[in-house]
Amino acid sequence: MHIIDLRSDTITKPTPAMRRAMAEAEVGDDVLGDDPTVMRLEEMSAARLGKEAGLFVASGTMGNLVSLLAHCGRGDEVILGDLAHIFINEQGGMAALGGIHPHTIRNQPDGTLDLADVAAAIRRDDVHYPRTRLITVENTHNLCNGAALTPEYMAALGGLARDRGLRVHVDGARIFNAAVALGIDVRLLARDADSVTFCLSKGLAAPVGSVIVGSRAFIAEARRTRKVVGGGMRQVGVLAAAGIVALEQMVDRLAEDHANARALVDGLAGVAGIAVEPSAHRTNIVYLRVTHPQMDARQLQERLGARGVQMLALNSRLIRAVTHYHLDRRDIDAAVQVIREVLAA
Ligand code: TLP
């Protein structure tokens, strides 16, 4: 059976060019600071996002954790969205490992935090309160239907943060999807942030890794923090080599994933039993609300899986499809057909 795997863009496998680059990568000891391939990836990443320095880490989760630990001390507070991956899907690492206090405010449907809500959440200096240090936002916003946050929003958020002496971290796991969808230089999305984590191993198809970018001083602190969480990875140029190919060859083609997500949405319009969740600036993530009278999202996941279409049920009502490098338009059309048949059965 031909499997159409829409579970996540994290399932993408390294391209032939990545495998060649990995086999041939020049390596050193990255903890001692002399792996030339890692150094090149970090420099490229910083330049690409318009920051001074970069740090290669094992995953998006590690990038966010290390960034938050580097920005905040114990008892400090982070303002973030109630639908943020950092809040929901990272085991509360900031609190568990850093003693950092999460202060959630409601995510708007377009993935933003309302600036009035942010302003109201910032603590004044009072012996009762934790100290607000950081605001984090997610771009694209996974649980807000893959919505891209705009540079205008980032500028407004950055202005507020600077006025109040706070820092901004962006969970930019899919920030290149945002830049491609908006048709802008990714620098514009990073400009108002003090740190950004982006992933090489999602839509960009590298097998492992994320990069944190920020100022030289911040990255020096993050490098210490990465070591204490066991993230010093030695001859890791073999992985960084795939990341370099990802940045050089895999960014512009994200537009195909977005067009395929659009085709999926169009193909499912009007199908009884599901409703496509709208997205402010759609990228490669589509959530479907299951309204079928006899089937919930988990049962739909199972029945689609039996027909070779893999999607991820989030709960009993929502199921997710993510487009990526290994899926073309024929796969999307075939998936639409299977979804229609399963819901009609
Ligand atoms: N997201 C995964 C799952 O954890 C849900 C996925 O399949 O989408 N930030 C965002 C916005 C993410 O979506 C993810 C992964 C991460 C961070 C964490 O990245 P990894 O998995 O590399 O730790």
Coordinates of C-alpha atoms and ligand atoms in Angstrom, one line a residue:
M1 CA 0.0 0.0 0.0
H2 CA 1.3 3.5 -0.9
I3 CA 1.4 5.4 2.4
I4 CA 0.6 9.1 2.4
D5 CA 2.0 10.3 5.7
L6 CA 0.5 13.6 6.7
R7 CA 1.3 13.2 10.4
S8 CA 4.0 15.9 10.5
D9 CA 6.8 17.5 8.5
T10 CA 9.1 16.1 11.2
I11 CA 8.9 12.7 9.4
T12 CA 10.9 14.1 6.4
K13 CA 14.0 12.1 5.6
P14 CA 17.4 13.5 4.5
T15 CA 17.8 14.2 0.8
P16 CA 20.5 12.5 -1.3
A17 CA 22.5 15.8 -1.2
M18 CA 22.3 15.8 2.6
R19 CA 23.5 12.2 2.9
R20 CA 26.5 13.0 0.7
A21 CA 27.3 16.1 2.7
M22 CA 27.0 14.1 5.9
A23 CA 29.4 11.4 4.7
E24 CA 31.9 13.9 3.5
A25 CA 31.6 16.4 6.4
E26 CA 34.8 17.8 7.9
V27 CA 34.5 17.5 11.7
G28 CA 36.2 18.6 14.9
D29 CA 35.2 18.7 18.5
D30 CA 32.3 21.2 18.8
V31 CA 32.6 21.5 22.6
L32 CA 36.2 22.6 22.1
G33 CA 34.8 25.0 19.4
D34 CA 36.7 23.6 16.4
D35 CA 34.1 21.6 14.4
P36 CA 34.4 23.6 11.1
T37 CA 31.0 22.4 9.7
V38 CA 29.1 23.3 12.9
M39 CA 30.8 26.7 12.9
R40 CA 29.8 27.2 9.2
L41 CA 26.2 26.3 9.9
E42 CA 26.0 28.6 13.0
E43 CA 27.5 31.5 11.0
M44 CA 25.2 30.9 8.0
S45 CA 22.2 30.7 10.3
A46 CA 23.0 34.0 12.1
A47 CA 23.6 35.8 8.8
R48 CA 20.4 34.4 7.3
L49 CA 18.3 35.7 10.3
G50 CA 20.3 38.9 10.7
K51 CA 21.8 38.1 14.1
E52 CA 25.4 38.1 15.4
A53 CA 25.8 34.5 16.3
G54 CA 24.2 31.0 16.2
L55 CA 24.2 27.8 18.3
F56 CA 23.5 24.3 16.9
V57 CA 21.2 22.3 19.3
A58 CA 19.7 18.8 19.1
S59 CA 16.0 19.8 18.8
G60 CA 13.5 22.5 18.8
T61 CA 12.6 21.7 22.4
M62 CA 16.2 22.0 23.4
G63 CA 16.5 25.3 21.5
N64 CA 13.5 26.8 23.4
L65 CA 14.6 25.4 26.7
V66 CA 18.2 26.6 26.4
S67 CA 17.0 30.0 25.2
L68 CA 14.6 30.4 28.1
L69 CA 17.2 29.2 30.7
A70 CA 19.7 31.7 29.2
H71 CA 17.3 34.6 29.3
C72 CA 15.8 33.9 32.8
G73 CA 16.8 33.0 36.3
R74 CA 14.8 31.0 38.9
G75 CA 11.6 32.8 39.8
D76 CA 11.6 34.9 36.7
E77 CA 8.4 35.0 34.6
V78 CA 7.8 34.3 30.9
I79 CA 4.7 35.6 29.2
L80 CA 3.5 33.2 26.5
G81 CA 0.4 32.0 24.7
D82 CA -1.9 29.3 26.2
L83 CA -1.5 27.4 22.9
A84 CA 2.2 27.7 22.6
H85 CA 4.2 24.6 21.9
I86 CA 6.5 25.6 24.7
F87 CA 3.6 25.7 27.1
I88 CA 1.8 22.6 26.0
N89 CA 4.3 20.2 24.4
E90 CA 7.6 20.6 26.1
Q91 CA 6.9 19.0 29.5
G92 CA 7.0 22.4 31.2
G93 CA 10.7 22.3 30.9
M94 CA 11.2 25.9 31.9
A95 CA 9.6 25.2 35.3
A96 CA 10.9 21.7 35.7
L97 CA 14.5 22.5 35.0
G98 CA 14.8 26.3 35.3
G99 CA 12.3 27.4 38.0
I100 CA 10.9 29.8 35.5
H101 CA 7.3 30.8 36.0
P102 CA 5.0 30.6 32.9
H103 CA 2.4 33.3 32.6
T104 CA 0.0 32.4 29.9
I105 CA -2.4 34.7 28.1
R106 CA -4.9 33.7 25.4
N107 CA -3.6 33.1 21.9
Q108 CA -5.7 34.9 19.3
P109 CA -6.9 32.8 16.4
D110 CA -4.2 34.3 14.2
G111 CA -1.4 33.0 16.6
T112 CA -0.7 36.4 18.1
L113 CA -0.9 37.6 21.6
D114 CA -3.1 40.7 22.0
L115 CA -0.7 43.5 22.9
A116 CA -3.1 44.9 25.5
D117 CA -3.1 41.4 27.2
V118 CA 0.7 41.3 27.1
A119 CA 0.9 44.8 28.6
A120 CA -1.6 43.9 31.3
A121 CA 0.4 40.7 32.1
I122 CA 3.7 42.5 32.8
R123 CA 4.3 42.7 36.5
R124 CA 5.1 45.8 38.3
D125 CA 7.9 45.8 40.8
D126 CA 6.3 44.4 43.9
V127 CA 7.5 42.0 46.6
H128 CA 4.6 39.7 45.9
Y129 CA 5.3 39.1 42.2
P130 CA 7.7 37.2 40.1
R131 CA 9.8 39.4 37.8
T132 CA 8.7 39.4 34.2
R133 CA 11.7 38.9 31.9
L134 CA 10.6 37.5 28.6
I135 CA 7.8 37.3 26.1
T136 CA 7.7 34.4 23.7
V137 CA 5.7 33.9 20.5
E138 CA 5.6 31.1 18.0
N139 CA 6.0 31.6 14.2
T140 CA 4.4 29.8 12.5
H141 CA 1.9 29.0 15.2
N142 CA 1.3 25.3 15.1
L143 CA -1.9 25.1 17.1
C144 CA -3.3 28.2 15.6
N145 CA -3.6 26.5 12.2
G146 CA 0.0 27.1 11.2
A147 CA -0.6 30.8 11.0
A148 CA 2.3 33.1 10.1
L149 CA 2.9 36.1 12.4
T150 CA 3.7 39.2 10.3
P151 CA 6.7 41.6 10.6
E152 CA 4.3 44.4 11.5
Y153 CA 3.1 42.4 14.5
M154 CA 6.6 41.5 15.5
A155 CA 7.6 45.2 15.3
A156 CA 4.7 46.2 17.6
L157 CA 5.5 43.4 20.1
G158 CA 9.2 44.3 20.0
G159 CA 8.4 48.0 20.7
L160 CA 6.3 47.1 23.7
A161 CA 9.0 44.7 25.0
R162 CA 11.8 47.3 24.6
D163 CA 9.6 50.0 26.3
R164 CA 9.1 47.7 29.3
G165 CA 12.7 46.4 29.5
L166 CA 11.7 42.9 28.4
R167 CA 13.2 40.5 26.0
V168 CA 11.5 38.5 23.2
H169 CA 12.1 34.9 22.2
V170 CA 10.6 33.4 19.0
D171 CA 9.9 29.7 18.8
G172 CA 10.5 29.8 15.1
A173 CA 10.4 26.1 14.6
R174 CA 8.8 26.8 11.2
I175 CA 9.9 30.5 10.7
F176 CA 11.0 29.8 7.2
N177 CA 7.5 28.6 6.4
A178 CA 6.3 32.0 7.6
A179 CA 8.8 34.0 5.6
V180 CA 8.0 32.0 2.4
A181 CA 4.2 32.3 2.9
L182 CA 4.5 36.0 3.5
G183 CA 7.0 36.4 0.6
I184 CA 9.5 38.3 2.8
D185 CA 13.1 38.0 4.0
V186 CA 13.1 36.0 7.2
R187 CA 15.3 38.7 8.8
L188 CA 12.2 40.9 9.1
L189 CA 10.6 38.2 11.3
A190 CA 13.7 38.0 13.5
R191 CA 14.5 41.7 13.7
D192 CA 12.5 42.5 16.8
A193 CA 13.4 39.3 18.7
D194 CA 16.4 38.9 21.0
S195 CA 16.5 35.2 20.2
V196 CA 15.0 32.9 17.7
T197 CA 15.1 29.1 17.5
F198 CA 14.4 27.5 14.1
C199 CA 14.3 23.8 13.1
L200 CA 16.3 22.2 10.4
S201 CA 14.4 18.9 10.8
K202 CA 10.9 19.8 10.0
G203 CA 9.9 21.2 6.6
L204 CA 13.6 21.6 5.7
A205 CA 14.1 17.8 5.9
A206 CA 17.4 17.6 7.7
P207 CA 17.5 14.5 10.0
V208 CA 18.3 16.3 13.3
G209 CA 18.8 19.7 14.7
S210 CA 17.8 23.3 15.4
V211 CA 19.7 26.5 15.6
I212 CA 19.3 29.4 18.2
V213 CA 20.4 32.8 16.9
G214 CA 20.9 36.0 18.8
S215 CA 23.5 38.5 20.0
R216 CA 27.1 37.3 20.6
A217 CA 26.7 37.7 24.3
F218 CA 23.4 35.9 24.4
I219 CA 24.7 33.0 22.4
A220 CA 27.8 32.7 24.7
E221 CA 25.4 32.3 27.6
A222 CA 23.2 29.8 25.6
R223 CA 26.4 27.8 24.8
R224 CA 27.0 27.4 28.5
T225 CA 23.4 26.4 29.1
R226 CA 23.5 23.9 26.3
K227 CA 26.4 22.1 27.9
V228 CA 24.7 21.8 31.3
V229 CA 21.7 20.1 29.7
G230 CA 24.0 17.6 28.0
G231 CA 23.8 19.2 24.6
G232 CA 27.5 19.4 23.8
M233 CA 27.7 17.0 20.9
R234 CA 31.4 16.7 19.8
Q235 CA 31.9 15.6 16.1
V236 CA 28.4 16.9 15.2
G237 CA 29.5 18.4 11.9
V238 CA 28.1 15.2 10.4
L239 CA 24.6 16.5 11.4
A240 CA 25.4 20.2 10.8
A241 CA 26.3 19.3 7.2
A242 CA 22.7 18.2 6.5
G243 CA 21.6 21.5 8.1
I244 CA 23.7 23.5 5.7
V245 CA 22.1 21.7 2.7
A246 CA 18.7 22.3 4.3
L247 CA 19.3 26.1 4.4
E248 CA 20.9 26.2 0.9
Q249 CA 18.4 24.0 -0.9
M250 CA 15.2 23.4 1.0
V251 CA 13.8 26.9 2.0
D252 CA 12.3 28.1 -1.3
R253 CA 10.5 24.9 -2.0
L254 CA 8.4 25.3 1.2
A255 CA 6.0 27.2 -1.2
E256 CA 5.1 23.8 -2.7
D257 CA 4.1 22.5 0.7
H258 CA 1.9 25.6 1.2
A259 CA 0.3 25.1 -2.2
N260 CA -0.4 21.5 -1.3
A261 CA -1.9 22.5 2.0
R262 CA -4.1 24.9 0.1
A263 CA -5.1 22.1 -2.4
L264 CA -6.0 19.9 0.6
V265 CA -8.2 22.6 2.1
D266 CA -9.9 23.2 -1.3
G267 CA -10.4 19.5 -1.9
L268 CA -12.1 19.1 1.5
A269 CA -14.4 22.1 1.3
G270 CA -18.0 21.1 1.7
V271 CA -17.2 17.5 2.6
A272 CA -19.8 16.4 5.2
G273 CA -18.4 15.2 8.5
I274 CA -15.4 17.5 8.8
A275 CA -14.8 21.3 8.8
V276 CA -11.4 22.8 7.9
E277 CA -10.3 25.2 10.6
P278 CA -9.6 28.6 9.1
S279 CA -6.1 30.0 9.2
A280 CA -5.1 33.7 9.2
H281 CA -1.9 33.1 7.1
R282 CA -2.0 29.4 6.1
T283 CA 1.3 27.6 5.6
N284 CA 1.7 23.8 5.7
I285 CA -0.5 22.8 8.7
V286 CA -4.2 22.0 8.4
Y287 CA -6.5 21.1 11.3
L288 CA -9.8 19.5 10.6
R289 CA -12.7 19.6 13.1
V290 CA -14.6 16.3 13.0
T291 CA -18.3 16.8 13.0
H292 CA -19.4 13.4 11.8
P293 CA -22.2 12.0 14.0
Q294 CA -20.8 8.5 14.3
M295 CA -17.0 9.0 14.1
D296 CA -14.7 11.0 16.3
A297 CA -11.2 12.3 15.3
R298 CA -9.4 9.2 16.8
Q299 CA -11.7 6.8 14.9
L300 CA -11.2 8.8 11.7
Q301 CA -7.4 8.6 12.2
E302 CA -7.6 4.9 12.6
R303 CA -9.8 4.4 9.5
L304 CA -7.7 6.7 7.4
G305 CA -4.6 4.8 8.6
A306 CA -6.1 1.5 7.5
R307 CA -6.4 3.1 4.0
G308 CA -2.8 4.3 4.0
V309 CA -3.5 8.0 4.9
Q310 CA -1.8 8.9 8.1
M311 CA -2.9 11.9 10.1
L312 CA -2.6 12.9 13.8
A313 CA -5.7 13.2 16.0
L314 CA -5.1 15.8 18.6
N315 CA -8.1 14.9 20.7
S316 CA -11.6 13.5 20.0
R317 CA -12.6 16.5 17.8
L318 CA -9.4 17.7 16.0
I319 CA -7.2 15.9 13.5
R320 CA -4.1 17.4 11.8
A321 CA -2.6 17.1 8.4
V322 CA 0.9 18.6 7.6
T323 CA 2.3 18.8 4.1
H324 CA 6.0 18.3 3.4
Y325 CA 8.8 17.4 1.0
H326 CA 7.8 13.8 0.4
L327 CA 4.2 14.6 -0.7
D328 CA 3.2 15.9 -4.1
R329 CA -0.1 17.0 -5.6
R330 CA -1.1 13.5 -6.6
D331 CA -0.7 12.3 -2.9
I332 CA -2.9 15.2 -1.8
D333 CA -5.6 14.4 -4.4
A334 CA -5.5 10.8 -3.4
A335 CA -5.7 11.7 0.3
V336 CA -8.7 13.9 -0.4
Q337 CA -10.4 11.0 -2.2
V338 CA -9.7 8.6 0.8
I339 CA -11.0 11.1 3.3
R340 CA -14.2 11.6 1.3
E341 CA -14.8 7.8 1.1
V342 CA -14.1 7.1 4.7
L343 CA -16.4 9.9 5.9
A344 CA -19.2 8.8 3.4
A345 CA -18.9 5.1 4.4
Ligands
TLP1 N1 6.2 19.9 17.0 C1 5.8 18.5 16.7 C2 5.0 17.9 17.9 O1 5.7 18.1 19.1 C3 3.7 18.5 18.0 C4 5.0 18.5 15.4 O2 4.9 17.4 14.9 O3 4.5 19.6 15.0 N2 8.1 24.3 18.4 C5 7.0 24.0 17.6 C6 6.1 25.1 17.1 C7 6.8 22.7 17.2 O4 5.8 22.4 16.4 C8 7.7 21.7 17.6 C9 7.5 20.2 17.3 C10 8.8 22.0 18.5 C11 8.9 23.4 18.8 C12 9.7 21.1 19.0 O5 10.6 20.6 18.1 P1 11.4 19.2 18.4 O6 10.4 18.1 18.1 O7 12.5 19.2 17.4 O8 11.8 19.2 19.8

